Coordinates of C-alpha atoms in Angstrom, one line a residue:
Chain A
M19 CA 140.3 135.1 90.9
S20 CA 137.4 132.9 89.9
L21 CA 137.9 129.2 89.7
E22 CA 136.6 129.2 86.1
S23 CA 139.4 131.3 84.8
K24 CA 142.2 129.6 86.8
Y25 CA 141.7 126.0 85.7
N26 CA 141.7 124.2 82.4
L27 CA 138.0 123.4 82.1
K28 CA 138.8 120.9 79.4
S29 CA 140.5 118.6 81.9
P30 CA 138.0 115.9 83.0
G31 CA 139.3 116.0 86.6
V32 CA 138.7 119.8 86.9
K33 CA 135.2 119.4 85.4
R34 CA 134.5 116.7 87.9
L35 CA 135.5 118.8 90.9
M36 CA 133.4 121.7 89.6
R37 CA 130.5 119.3 89.4
E38 CA 131.1 118.0 92.9
A39 CA 131.4 121.6 94.3
L40 CA 128.0 122.3 92.7
E41 CA 126.5 119.0 94.1
L42 CA 127.7 119.8 97.6
K43 CA 126.9 123.5 97.5
N44 CA 124.2 123.3 100.1
P45 CA 125.0 122.0 103.6
T46 CA 123.1 119.1 104.9
E47 CA 122.5 118.0 108.5
E48 CA 125.4 115.6 108.4
Y49 CA 128.1 117.1 106.2
Y50 CA 129.2 120.2 104.4
A51 CA 132.3 120.6 102.1
S52 CA 133.5 123.2 99.7
P53 CA 136.8 124.1 98.0
I54 CA 138.7 126.7 99.9
E55 CA 139.0 130.0 98.1
D56 CA 140.9 129.8 94.8
N57 CA 142.0 126.2 95.2
L58 CA 139.8 123.5 93.6
F59 CA 142.1 120.8 94.9
E60 CA 141.9 121.6 98.5
W61 CA 138.6 121.5 100.3
H62 CA 137.4 122.0 103.9
F63 CA 134.6 120.0 105.4
T64 CA 132.5 119.7 108.5
V65 CA 130.8 116.5 109.6
R66 CA 128.4 116.0 112.5
G67 CA 129.3 113.3 115.0
P68 CA 127.1 110.3 114.4
P69 CA 124.1 110.1 116.8
D70 CA 124.0 107.4 119.5
T71 CA 127.8 107.3 119.7
E72 CA 130.3 109.0 121.9
F73 CA 130.7 111.6 119.1
E74 CA 127.1 112.7 119.3
G75 CA 126.8 116.5 119.5
G76 CA 130.3 116.9 118.1
F77 CA 131.3 118.8 115.0
Y78 CA 134.5 117.8 113.2
H79 CA 136.3 119.9 110.7
G80 CA 139.1 118.9 108.3
R81 CA 140.8 119.2 105.0
I82 CA 140.4 117.2 101.9
L83 CA 143.4 117.1 99.6
L84 CA 142.6 116.0 96.0
P85 CA 145.5 114.4 94.1
P86 CA 146.0 115.8 90.5
Q87 CA 144.8 112.4 89.2
Y88 CA 141.5 112.6 91.1
P89 CA 139.0 110.9 90.6
M90 CA 141.3 108.1 89.4
Q91 CA 143.0 108.3 92.8
P92 CA 141.3 108.8 96.2
P93 CA 141.1 112.0 98.2
N94 CA 143.2 112.4 101.3
I95 CA 141.4 113.3 104.4
I96 CA 143.0 115.2 107.3
L97 CA 141.0 116.1 110.5
L98 CA 141.6 119.4 112.3
T99 CA 139.2 119.2 115.2
P100 CA 140.4 117.1 118.2
N101 CA 138.1 114.1 118.3
G102 CA 139.8 111.2 120.1
R103 CA 139.3 108.8 117.1
F104 CA 141.7 110.2 114.5
E105 CA 144.9 112.1 115.0
V106 CA 144.6 115.7 113.9
N107 CA 146.8 117.1 111.1
K108 CA 147.5 113.7 109.8
K109 CA 146.3 111.9 106.7
I110 CA 143.7 109.4 107.9
C111 CA 144.0 105.7 107.2
L112 CA 140.6 104.7 105.9
S113 CA 140.1 102.2 103.1
I114 CA 138.5 105.0 101.1
S115 CA 141.2 107.6 101.6
G116 CA 144.7 107.9 100.2
Y117 CA 146.4 105.1 102.1
H118 CA 144.6 102.4 100.3
P119 CA 144.4 103.5 96.7
E120 CA 143.7 100.0 95.5
T121 CA 140.2 100.0 97.0
W122 CA 139.1 103.4 95.8
Q123 CA 136.7 103.6 92.8
P124 CA 136.5 106.6 90.5
S125 CA 132.7 106.4 90.7
W126 CA 132.9 107.4 94.4
S127 CA 133.0 111.0 95.3
I128 CA 133.9 113.5 98.0
R129 CA 130.4 112.9 99.4
T130 CA 131.1 109.2 99.5
A131 CA 134.3 109.9 101.4
L132 CA 132.5 112.0 103.9
L133 CA 129.9 109.4 104.5
A134 CA 132.6 106.8 104.9
L135 CA 134.3 109.0 107.5
I136 CA 131.1 109.4 109.5
A137 CA 130.4 105.7 109.3
F138 CA 134.0 104.9 110.3
M139 CA 134.2 107.1 113.3
P140 CA 132.6 104.7 115.8
T141 CA 134.7 101.7 114.6
K142 CA 137.7 100.6 116.6
G143 CA 141.1 102.1 115.6
V144 CA 143.3 99.2 116.6
G145 CA 146.6 100.8 115.7
T146 CA 146.0 101.7 112.1
I147 CA 147.6 104.8 110.8
G148 CA 146.3 108.0 112.3
S149 CA 144.0 106.2 114.7
L150 CA 143.5 107.0 118.4
D151 CA 141.9 104.9 121.0
Y152 CA 140.6 107.4 123.5
T153 CA 138.0 106.3 126.1
P154 CA 134.3 107.1 125.4
E155 CA 134.4 109.8 128.2
E156 CA 137.3 111.6 126.7
R157 CA 135.6 111.5 123.3
K158 CA 132.4 112.9 124.8
T159 CA 134.3 115.7 126.4
L160 CA 136.0 116.5 123.0
A161 CA 132.6 116.4 121.3
Q162 CA 131.3 119.0 123.7
K163 CA 134.4 121.2 123.2
S164 CA 134.2 120.9 119.4
Q165 CA 131.0 122.9 119.4
N166 CA 133.1 126.0 120.0
W167 CA 136.0 125.0 117.8
E168 CA 136.9 127.5 115.1
C169 CA 138.9 127.0 111.8
T170 CA 141.3 129.8 110.9
T171 CA 139.9 129.7 107.3
C172 CA 136.3 128.9 107.8
G173 CA 135.4 130.3 111.2
K174 CA 133.1 128.6 113.7
I175 CA 132.3 125.2 112.3
A176 CA 129.2 124.3 114.4
D177 CA 127.4 126.9 112.2
K178 CA 128.3 125.1 109.0
L179 CA 125.7 122.4 109.1
I180 CA 122.0 123.0 109.1
T181 CA 119.8 121.7 111.9
G182 CA 116.3 120.5 112.4
D183 CA 114.0 118.4 110.4
T184 CA 113.6 120.7 107.5
A185 CA 116.8 119.4 105.9
S186 CA 117.1 116.0 104.4
S187 CA 120.3 114.9 102.8
P188 CA 120.1 113.0 99.6
A189 CA 119.2 109.3 100.2
L190 CA 122.0 106.8 100.0
T191 CA 122.3 105.0 96.7
Q192 CA 122.6 101.2 96.6
E193 CA 126.2 101.6 95.6
E194 CA 126.9 103.8 98.6
S195 CA 125.3 101.6 101.1
S196 CA 127.2 98.6 99.9
M197 CA 130.4 100.7 100.0
L198 CA 129.7 101.8 103.6
Q199 CA 129.2 98.1 104.5
S200 CA 132.5 97.2 102.9
I201 CA 134.2 99.9 104.8
A202 CA 133.0 98.5 108.1
L203 CA 134.1 95.1 107.0
K204 CA 137.4 96.4 106.1
A205 CA 137.8 97.9 109.5
E206 CA 136.9 94.6 111.1
E207 CA 139.3 92.8 108.9
D208 CA 142.1 95.1 109.8
A209 CA 141.5 94.4 113.4
N210 CA 141.5 90.7 112.9
R211 CA 144.6 90.9 110.8
K212 CA 146.6 92.5 113.5
E213 CA 145.9 89.5 115.7
T214 CA 146.5 86.8 113.2
E215 CA 149.3 88.5 111.4
N216 CA 152.0 86.1 112.6
I217 CA 150.0 83.1 111.7
E218 CA 149.4 84.4 108.3
S219 CA 152.9 85.7 107.6
A220 CA 154.1 82.4 106.3
E221 CA 151.3 82.1 103.8
E222 CA 151.6 85.8 102.8
N223 CA 155.2 85.2 102.0
K224 CA 154.3 82.6 99.4
E225 CA 151.7 84.9 97.9
K226 CA 154.2 87.8 97.8
E227 CA 156.0 86.3 94.8
D228 CA 153.2 87.0 92.4
D229 CA 152.2 90.2 94.1
K230 CA 152.4 93.5 92.3
P231 CA 153.7 96.6 94.0
T232 CA 150.2 98.0 93.9
R233 CA 149.1 96.0 96.9
C234 CA 150.4 98.2 99.7
G235 CA 148.6 96.2 102.4
R236 CA 150.3 93.0 101.7
M237 CA 153.7 94.6 101.2
A238 CA 153.4 96.2 104.5
K239 CA 153.2 92.9 106.1
V240 CA 156.1 91.6 104.3
F241 CA 158.2 94.5 105.4
H242 CA 157.1 93.9 109.0
E243 CA 158.3 90.4 109.0
P244 CA 161.9 90.4 110.1
D245 CA 160.8 91.6 113.5
S246 CA 157.7 89.6 113.9
E247 CA 156.6 88.7 117.3
E248 CA 156.7 85.0 116.5
T249 CA 160.4 84.9 116.2
S250 CA 161.0 86.8 119.4
V251 CA 158.7 84.5 121.2
R252 CA 160.5 81.5 119.8
R253 CA 163.8 82.9 120.9
R254 CA 162.5 83.3 124.4
D255 CA 161.2 79.8 124.5
I256 CA 164.6 78.4 123.6
A257 CA 166.3 80.6 126.1
E258 CA 164.0 79.5 128.9
S259 CA 164.1 75.8 128.1
G260 CA 167.8 75.9 127.5
S261 CA 168.5 76.4 131.2
N262 CA 166.3 73.5 132.3
E263 CA 166.8 70.5 130.1
P264 CA 169.1 71.3 127.3
Q265 CA 169.7 67.6 126.4
V266 CA 166.0 66.8 125.8
E267 CA 165.5 70.0 124.0
V268 CA 168.2 69.3 121.5
N269 CA 167.0 65.8 120.9
D270 CA 163.6 67.0 120.3
M271 CA 164.9 69.5 117.8
I272 CA 166.8 66.9 116.0
N273 CA 163.8 64.7 115.8
Q274 CA 161.8 67.6 114.4
I275 CA 164.5 68.4 111.8
Q276 CA 164.9 64.9 110.5
P277 CA 161.5 64.4 108.8
S278 CA 161.8 67.8 107.1
K279 CA 163.7 66.0 104.3
D280 CA 167.1 66.7 102.7
K281 CA 165.4 68.9 100.2
D282 CA 165.1 71.7 102.7
I283 CA 168.7 71.4 103.7
L284 CA 169.7 71.5 100.0
W285 CA 167.6 74.6 99.5
S286 CA 169.0 76.5 102.5
L287 CA 172.5 75.5 101.4
A288 CA 171.8 76.9 97.9
I289 CA 170.5 80.1 99.5
Y290 CA 173.5 80.5 101.7
I291 CA 175.8 80.1 98.7
I292 CA 173.9 82.7 96.8
L293 CA 174.0 85.1 99.7
F294 CA 177.7 84.5 100.1
L295 CA 178.2 85.2 96.4
I296 CA 176.2 88.4 96.7
A297 CA 178.2 89.5 99.6
I298 CA 181.4 88.9 97.7
L299 CA 180.2 90.9 94.8
L300 CA 179.1 93.7 97.0
I301 CA 182.5 93.8 98.7
R302 CA 184.2 93.7 95.3
R303 CA 182.1 96.6 94.2
I304 CA 182.7 98.7 97.3
F305 CA 186.4 98.2 97.5
F306 CA 187.6 97.6 94.0
M307 CA 185.5 99.9 91.9
Chain B
M17 CA 167.3 99.4 89.7
G18 CA 167.5 96.0 91.5
D19 CA 170.2 97.3 93.9
E20 CA 168.2 100.4 94.7
G21 CA 165.2 98.2 95.6
E22 CA 167.4 96.1 97.9
T23 CA 168.8 99.1 99.8
M24 CA 165.3 100.4 100.2
T25 CA 164.1 97.1 101.7
N26 CA 167.1 97.0 104.1
N27 CA 166.5 100.5 105.3
V28 CA 162.9 99.7 106.0
S29 CA 163.6 96.6 108.0
E30 CA 166.3 98.3 110.0
N31 CA 163.9 101.1 111.1
S32 CA 161.0 98.8 111.6
E33 CA 159.9 100.4 114.9
P34 CA 156.2 100.6 115.3
T35 CA 156.3 104.4 115.0
A36 CA 157.9 104.4 111.6
N37 CA 155.2 105.0 109.0
Q38 CA 156.0 102.2 106.6
D39 CA 152.9 102.6 104.5
E40 CA 154.3 105.9 103.5
L41 CA 157.7 104.5 102.5
I42 CA 156.0 101.8 100.5
L43 CA 153.8 104.2 98.8
A44 CA 156.7 106.4 97.9
Q45 CA 158.5 103.5 96.4
Q46 CA 155.4 102.4 94.5
R47 CA 154.9 105.9 93.2
Q48 CA 158.5 106.0 91.9
I49 CA 158.0 102.8 90.0
E50 CA 154.7 104.1 88.5
K51 CA 156.4 107.3 87.6
E52 CA 159.2 105.5 85.8
I53 CA 156.6 103.5 83.8
S54 CA 154.5 106.6 82.9
D55 CA 157.6 108.6 81.9
N56 CA 158.9 106.0 79.6
I57 CA 155.8 104.3 78.0
P58 CA 153.0 106.2 76.3
L59 CA 149.4 105.3 77.2
V60 CA 149.0 104.0 73.7
G61 CA 152.0 103.8 71.4
E62 CA 152.6 104.1 67.7
L63 CA 152.4 101.2 65.3
D64 CA 155.4 99.0 65.4
S65 CA 156.3 95.9 63.5
V66 CA 155.7 92.6 65.2
I67 CA 159.3 91.7 64.7
S68 CA 160.2 94.6 66.9
L69 CA 159.1 92.4 69.8
N70 CA 162.4 90.5 69.3
K71 CA 164.3 93.3 71.0
E72 CA 162.6 92.4 74.3
Y73 CA 163.6 88.8 74.2
S74 CA 167.0 88.8 72.5
T75 CA 168.2 85.8 74.6
D76 CA 165.0 83.9 74.9
D77 CA 164.6 81.2 72.2
I78 CA 161.1 80.2 73.2
Y79 CA 159.8 83.7 72.8
L80 CA 161.8 84.3 69.6
E81 CA 160.2 81.2 68.0
K82 CA 156.7 82.3 69.1
I83 CA 157.3 85.8 67.7
K84 CA 158.2 84.2 64.4
D85 CA 154.9 82.4 64.5
L86 CA 153.0 85.6 65.5
A87 CA 154.7 87.5 62.6
S88 CA 153.4 85.0 60.1
K89 CA 149.8 86.1 61.2
Y90 CA 150.2 89.7 62.1
S91 CA 152.3 92.6 60.8
Y92 CA 152.0 95.3 63.4
V93 CA 151.7 95.7 67.2
R94 CA 150.6 98.8 69.1
R95 CA 151.9 98.8 72.7
T96 CA 150.0 100.1 75.6
R97 CA 151.2 101.2 79.1
P98 CA 151.3 98.4 81.6
D99 CA 149.4 100.1 84.3
G100 CA 146.7 97.5 85.1
N101 CA 144.3 99.2 82.7
C102 CA 145.9 97.9 79.5
F103 CA 143.1 95.6 78.5
F104 CA 140.4 98.2 78.8
R105 CA 142.5 100.9 77.1
A106 CA 143.7 98.6 74.3
F107 CA 140.2 97.2 73.8
S108 CA 138.5 100.7 73.6
Y109 CA 141.1 102.1 71.4
A110 CA 141.1 99.1 69.0
I111 CA 137.3 99.0 68.7
L112 CA 137.0 102.7 68.0
E113 CA 139.9 102.6 65.5
K114 CA 138.1 99.9 63.6
L115 CA 134.7 101.6 63.8
L116 CA 136.2 104.8 62.3
C117 CA 136.6 103.0 59.0
D118 CA 133.0 101.9 59.0
K119 CA 130.6 104.8 59.5
D120 CA 127.4 102.7 59.8
S121 CA 128.8 100.5 62.5
F122 CA 130.1 103.5 64.3
I123 CA 126.6 105.1 64.3
K124 CA 125.2 101.8 65.6
F125 CA 127.8 101.8 68.4
Y126 CA 127.1 105.4 69.2
K127 CA 123.4 104.6 69.7
I128 CA 124.1 101.7 72.0
A129 CA 126.5 103.9 74.0
E130 CA 123.9 106.7 74.2
N131 CA 121.5 104.4 76.0
S132 CA 124.0 102.9 78.3
K133 CA 123.8 105.4 81.1
N134 CA 120.3 104.4 82.4
V135 CA 121.4 100.8 83.0
L136 CA 124.2 101.9 85.2
V137 CA 121.9 104.2 87.3
E138 CA 119.4 101.4 87.6
L139 CA 122.1 99.2 89.0
G140 CA 122.6 101.7 91.8
F141 CA 125.7 103.6 90.7
Q142 CA 125.7 107.2 91.9
Q143 CA 123.9 109.1 89.2
F144 CA 126.1 112.2 89.2
T145 CA 129.4 110.4 89.0
V146 CA 128.1 108.0 86.3
E147 CA 126.9 111.1 84.4
D148 CA 130.3 112.6 84.7
F149 CA 132.0 109.6 83.0
Y150 CA 129.2 109.1 80.5
D151 CA 129.3 112.8 79.4
T152 CA 133.0 112.6 78.7
Y153 CA 132.7 109.3 77.0
M154 CA 129.9 110.6 74.7
E155 CA 131.9 113.8 74.1
V156 CA 134.8 111.8 72.8
L157 CA 132.5 109.6 70.6
K158 CA 130.8 112.7 69.2
R159 CA 134.1 114.4 68.4
L160 CA 135.2 111.3 66.5
K161 CA 131.9 110.9 64.7
D162 CA 132.0 114.5 63.4
I163 CA 135.4 114.2 61.8
E164 CA 134.9 113.2 58.1
N165 CA 138.4 112.3 57.2
I166 CA 139.3 108.9 58.5
G167 CA 143.0 109.7 58.8
E168 CA 142.3 112.8 60.9
A169 CA 139.8 110.9 63.0
K170 CA 142.4 108.3 63.8
K171 CA 144.9 111.0 64.7
E172 CA 142.3 112.5 67.1
L173 CA 141.6 109.1 68.6
H174 CA 145.3 108.7 69.3
N175 CA 145.6 112.1 70.9
V176 CA 142.5 111.5 73.1
F177 CA 143.9 108.2 74.3
N178 CA 147.2 109.7 75.1
D179 CA 145.6 112.5 77.2
Q180 CA 145.7 111.1 80.7
G181 CA 142.5 112.7 81.8
Y182 CA 140.4 111.6 78.8
S183 CA 142.1 108.3 78.4
D184 CA 141.4 107.3 82.0
Y185 CA 137.8 108.4 81.7
M186 CA 137.3 106.1 78.7
V187 CA 138.8 103.3 80.8
V188 CA 136.5 104.0 83.7
Y189 CA 133.4 104.0 81.6
L190 CA 134.2 100.7 80.0
R191 CA 135.0 99.3 83.5
L192 CA 131.5 100.5 84.6
L193 CA 129.8 99.0 81.5
T194 CA 131.7 95.7 82.1
S195 CA 130.7 95.7 85.7
A196 CA 127.0 96.3 84.7
Q197 CA 127.2 93.5 82.2
L198 CA 128.6 91.1 84.9
Q199 CA 125.9 92.1 87.4
K200 CA 123.1 91.9 84.8
E201 CA 124.0 88.3 84.0
H202 CA 125.3 87.3 87.4
D203 CA 123.9 83.8 87.2
F204 CA 126.1 83.0 84.3
Y205 CA 129.2 84.8 85.5
S206 CA 129.1 83.6 89.1
C207 CA 130.4 80.2 87.9
F208 CA 133.7 81.9 86.9
I209 CA 134.4 83.6 90.2
E210 CA 136.6 81.7 92.6
G211 CA 135.9 81.7 96.3
D212 CA 132.7 82.8 97.9
R213 CA 132.6 86.3 96.5
T214 CA 129.3 87.4 94.9
V215 CA 129.4 88.9 91.4
A216 CA 128.7 92.3 92.9
D217 CA 131.7 91.9 95.3
F218 CA 133.9 90.8 92.5
C219 CA 132.9 93.9 90.5
H220 CA 133.6 96.3 93.4
Q221 CA 137.0 94.7 94.0
E222 CA 138.2 93.7 90.6
V223 CA 136.4 95.5 87.9
E224 CA 135.4 99.0 89.0
P225 CA 138.7 100.1 90.7
M226 CA 141.3 101.5 88.3
Y227 CA 144.6 99.7 87.8
K228 CA 143.0 96.3 88.5
E229 CA 144.2 93.8 85.9
S230 CA 141.8 92.0 83.6
D231 CA 141.1 88.3 83.4
H232 CA 139.1 86.2 81.0
I233 CA 135.8 87.1 82.8
H234 CA 136.4 90.8 82.3
I235 CA 137.0 90.3 78.6
M236 CA 133.9 88.2 78.1
A237 CA 131.7 90.7 79.9
A238 CA 133.3 93.7 78.1
C239 CA 132.8 92.0 74.7
S240 CA 129.2 91.3 75.5
A241 CA 128.6 94.8 76.8
L242 CA 129.9 96.3 73.5
N243 CA 128.4 93.5 71.5
T244 CA 131.6 92.6 69.8
G245 CA 134.2 89.8 69.7
V246 CA 137.9 89.7 70.4
R247 CA 140.7 87.3 69.5
V248 CA 143.5 87.0 72.1
L249 CA 146.8 85.6 71.1
Y250 CA 148.6 84.1 74.1
M251 CA 152.3 84.3 74.1
D252 CA 154.2 82.8 77.1
R253 CA 157.0 80.5 77.9
G254 CA 154.8 77.4 77.6
T255 CA 155.7 74.5 75.4
G256 CA 155.3 74.6 71.6
N257 CA 156.5 77.0 69.0
N258 CA 153.2 78.6 68.3
V259 CA 151.1 81.3 70.0
T260 CA 147.7 80.1 71.1
K261 CA 144.6 81.9 70.0
H262 CA 141.3 82.3 71.9
D263 CA 138.2 83.8 70.5
L264 CA 135.9 85.5 73.0
P265 CA 133.0 84.8 72.9
E266 CA 133.8 81.4 71.4
G267 CA 133.1 81.1 67.7
C268 CA 132.7 84.8 67.1
S269 CA 134.2 86.7 64.2
P270 CA 136.5 89.0 66.1
T271 CA 136.8 92.7 65.4
V272 CA 139.7 93.3 67.7
H273 CA 142.9 91.3 68.0
L274 CA 145.0 91.5 71.2
L275 CA 148.4 90.1 72.1
Y276 CA 148.6 88.7 75.6
R277 CA 151.8 88.3 77.4
P278 CA 151.6 87.3 81.1
G279 CA 150.1 90.4 82.8
H280 CA 149.8 92.6 79.8
Y281 CA 147.7 93.3 76.6
D282 CA 148.8 95.0 73.4
I283 CA 146.9 95.5 70.1
L284 CA 147.7 93.5 67.0
Y285 CA 147.1 94.4 63.3
P286 CA 147.1 92.1 60.3

């Protein structure tokens, strides 16, 4: 069945995807993407491993899943070829793909997403979703292997891209290059954030109050908090020092507490009372409904 | 609702092993909230009397007083969906609705819109996505322009703005125009941006993405992009019994009147 007869051509989202399919019809040296047969909302793509990196010579194939609200919401990218940078068969965490919808812009496109993916490959993973931290050697081996990798739908992927100097992909627009820069920055930021998370968590907590549910990044941190490293470290400190000089330790603690003002004590008292009341209400609801 | 949220939080913190994909849980919850909103509130609602706002504040004397004051100046309110796009949606809708009653101004507006694409491309936006939004925007304007009967044109406007696809495209294009205006006059607008962000950064982070809420600076730029003025009536729990009005740009004779309550814009009618 042809795509034209299957979809409501009046829907702007469908029109947009048709337009993108046309735009990306011809493979370039770096990327190729097209809708899989009879489904405009699922695409397969191939990108070339960026030169001068451990991915050089590799070909990476994957799926792009477009949400029904596309382009208002970002595409999801899933890699299928083992590459040592991203897990396969898992939605990738990239500020441009589905895990961070708040940074996606409707004026970006599938092409932008592929460019971002290529630019993102050589950056550090540092524990973000779907990231792998293989050694350069392992990645190089995988890049070599990928040349013979085949997709069950599309066949041998190394043939999907054109080679040689004859082809030149469309030049980056200003918007795109600034976007690619911000992606790199985002990656850096993410890396730093992991390290400074504990320090920031107190401040984040304050901010949380006026935060809206749309900011998944911040919320994630809030959710992490109960088990933050900081508290466990502190616990360990107390345990260690407790065996040595308990007296001094307690005195120190008292000294620290005193200047923190009665206000704080009042507040925590109030919070305990409220928690207690909530507990009572919950118990009442459970047992006396 | 509140209880559900609480159990959700508890579950998450209990399972907070590093392997658990918390982003996914958060997103699922977020989607559910969004779905509830979109199931219950139309993108742009029907006309309702200003007094109907009372229902939302039945126990809040400060708001009730202010609604009384608002009702002395305006008769009707048209609610919009609180999805972060409310200013852009309300503003677009209200302007077009006004223009439908004044054919000459509509033609003028149409001409300005027709020439707006090149500015965006010059600023470095991807040509083919800009064209995508521009084409849909012009298609809607043309459709409205060609309807002779004002009543029917208004009906069509209402339908278009409640069709998620079209409605969002209208919002995107106004966001792009606003971003272009900010970047064109970046010297002026940079004074209004906090922190060390450039105007371009600000546009990429706060103007162009969907669902990002609007501030004063968005409104000023949007007004100047469409060459029009807006009066915003502020209603919050601040002191006094009156709503405060702000004309943007200052001293203009506003074509559009919006009601602002913290975090949200609706359209007002005399």
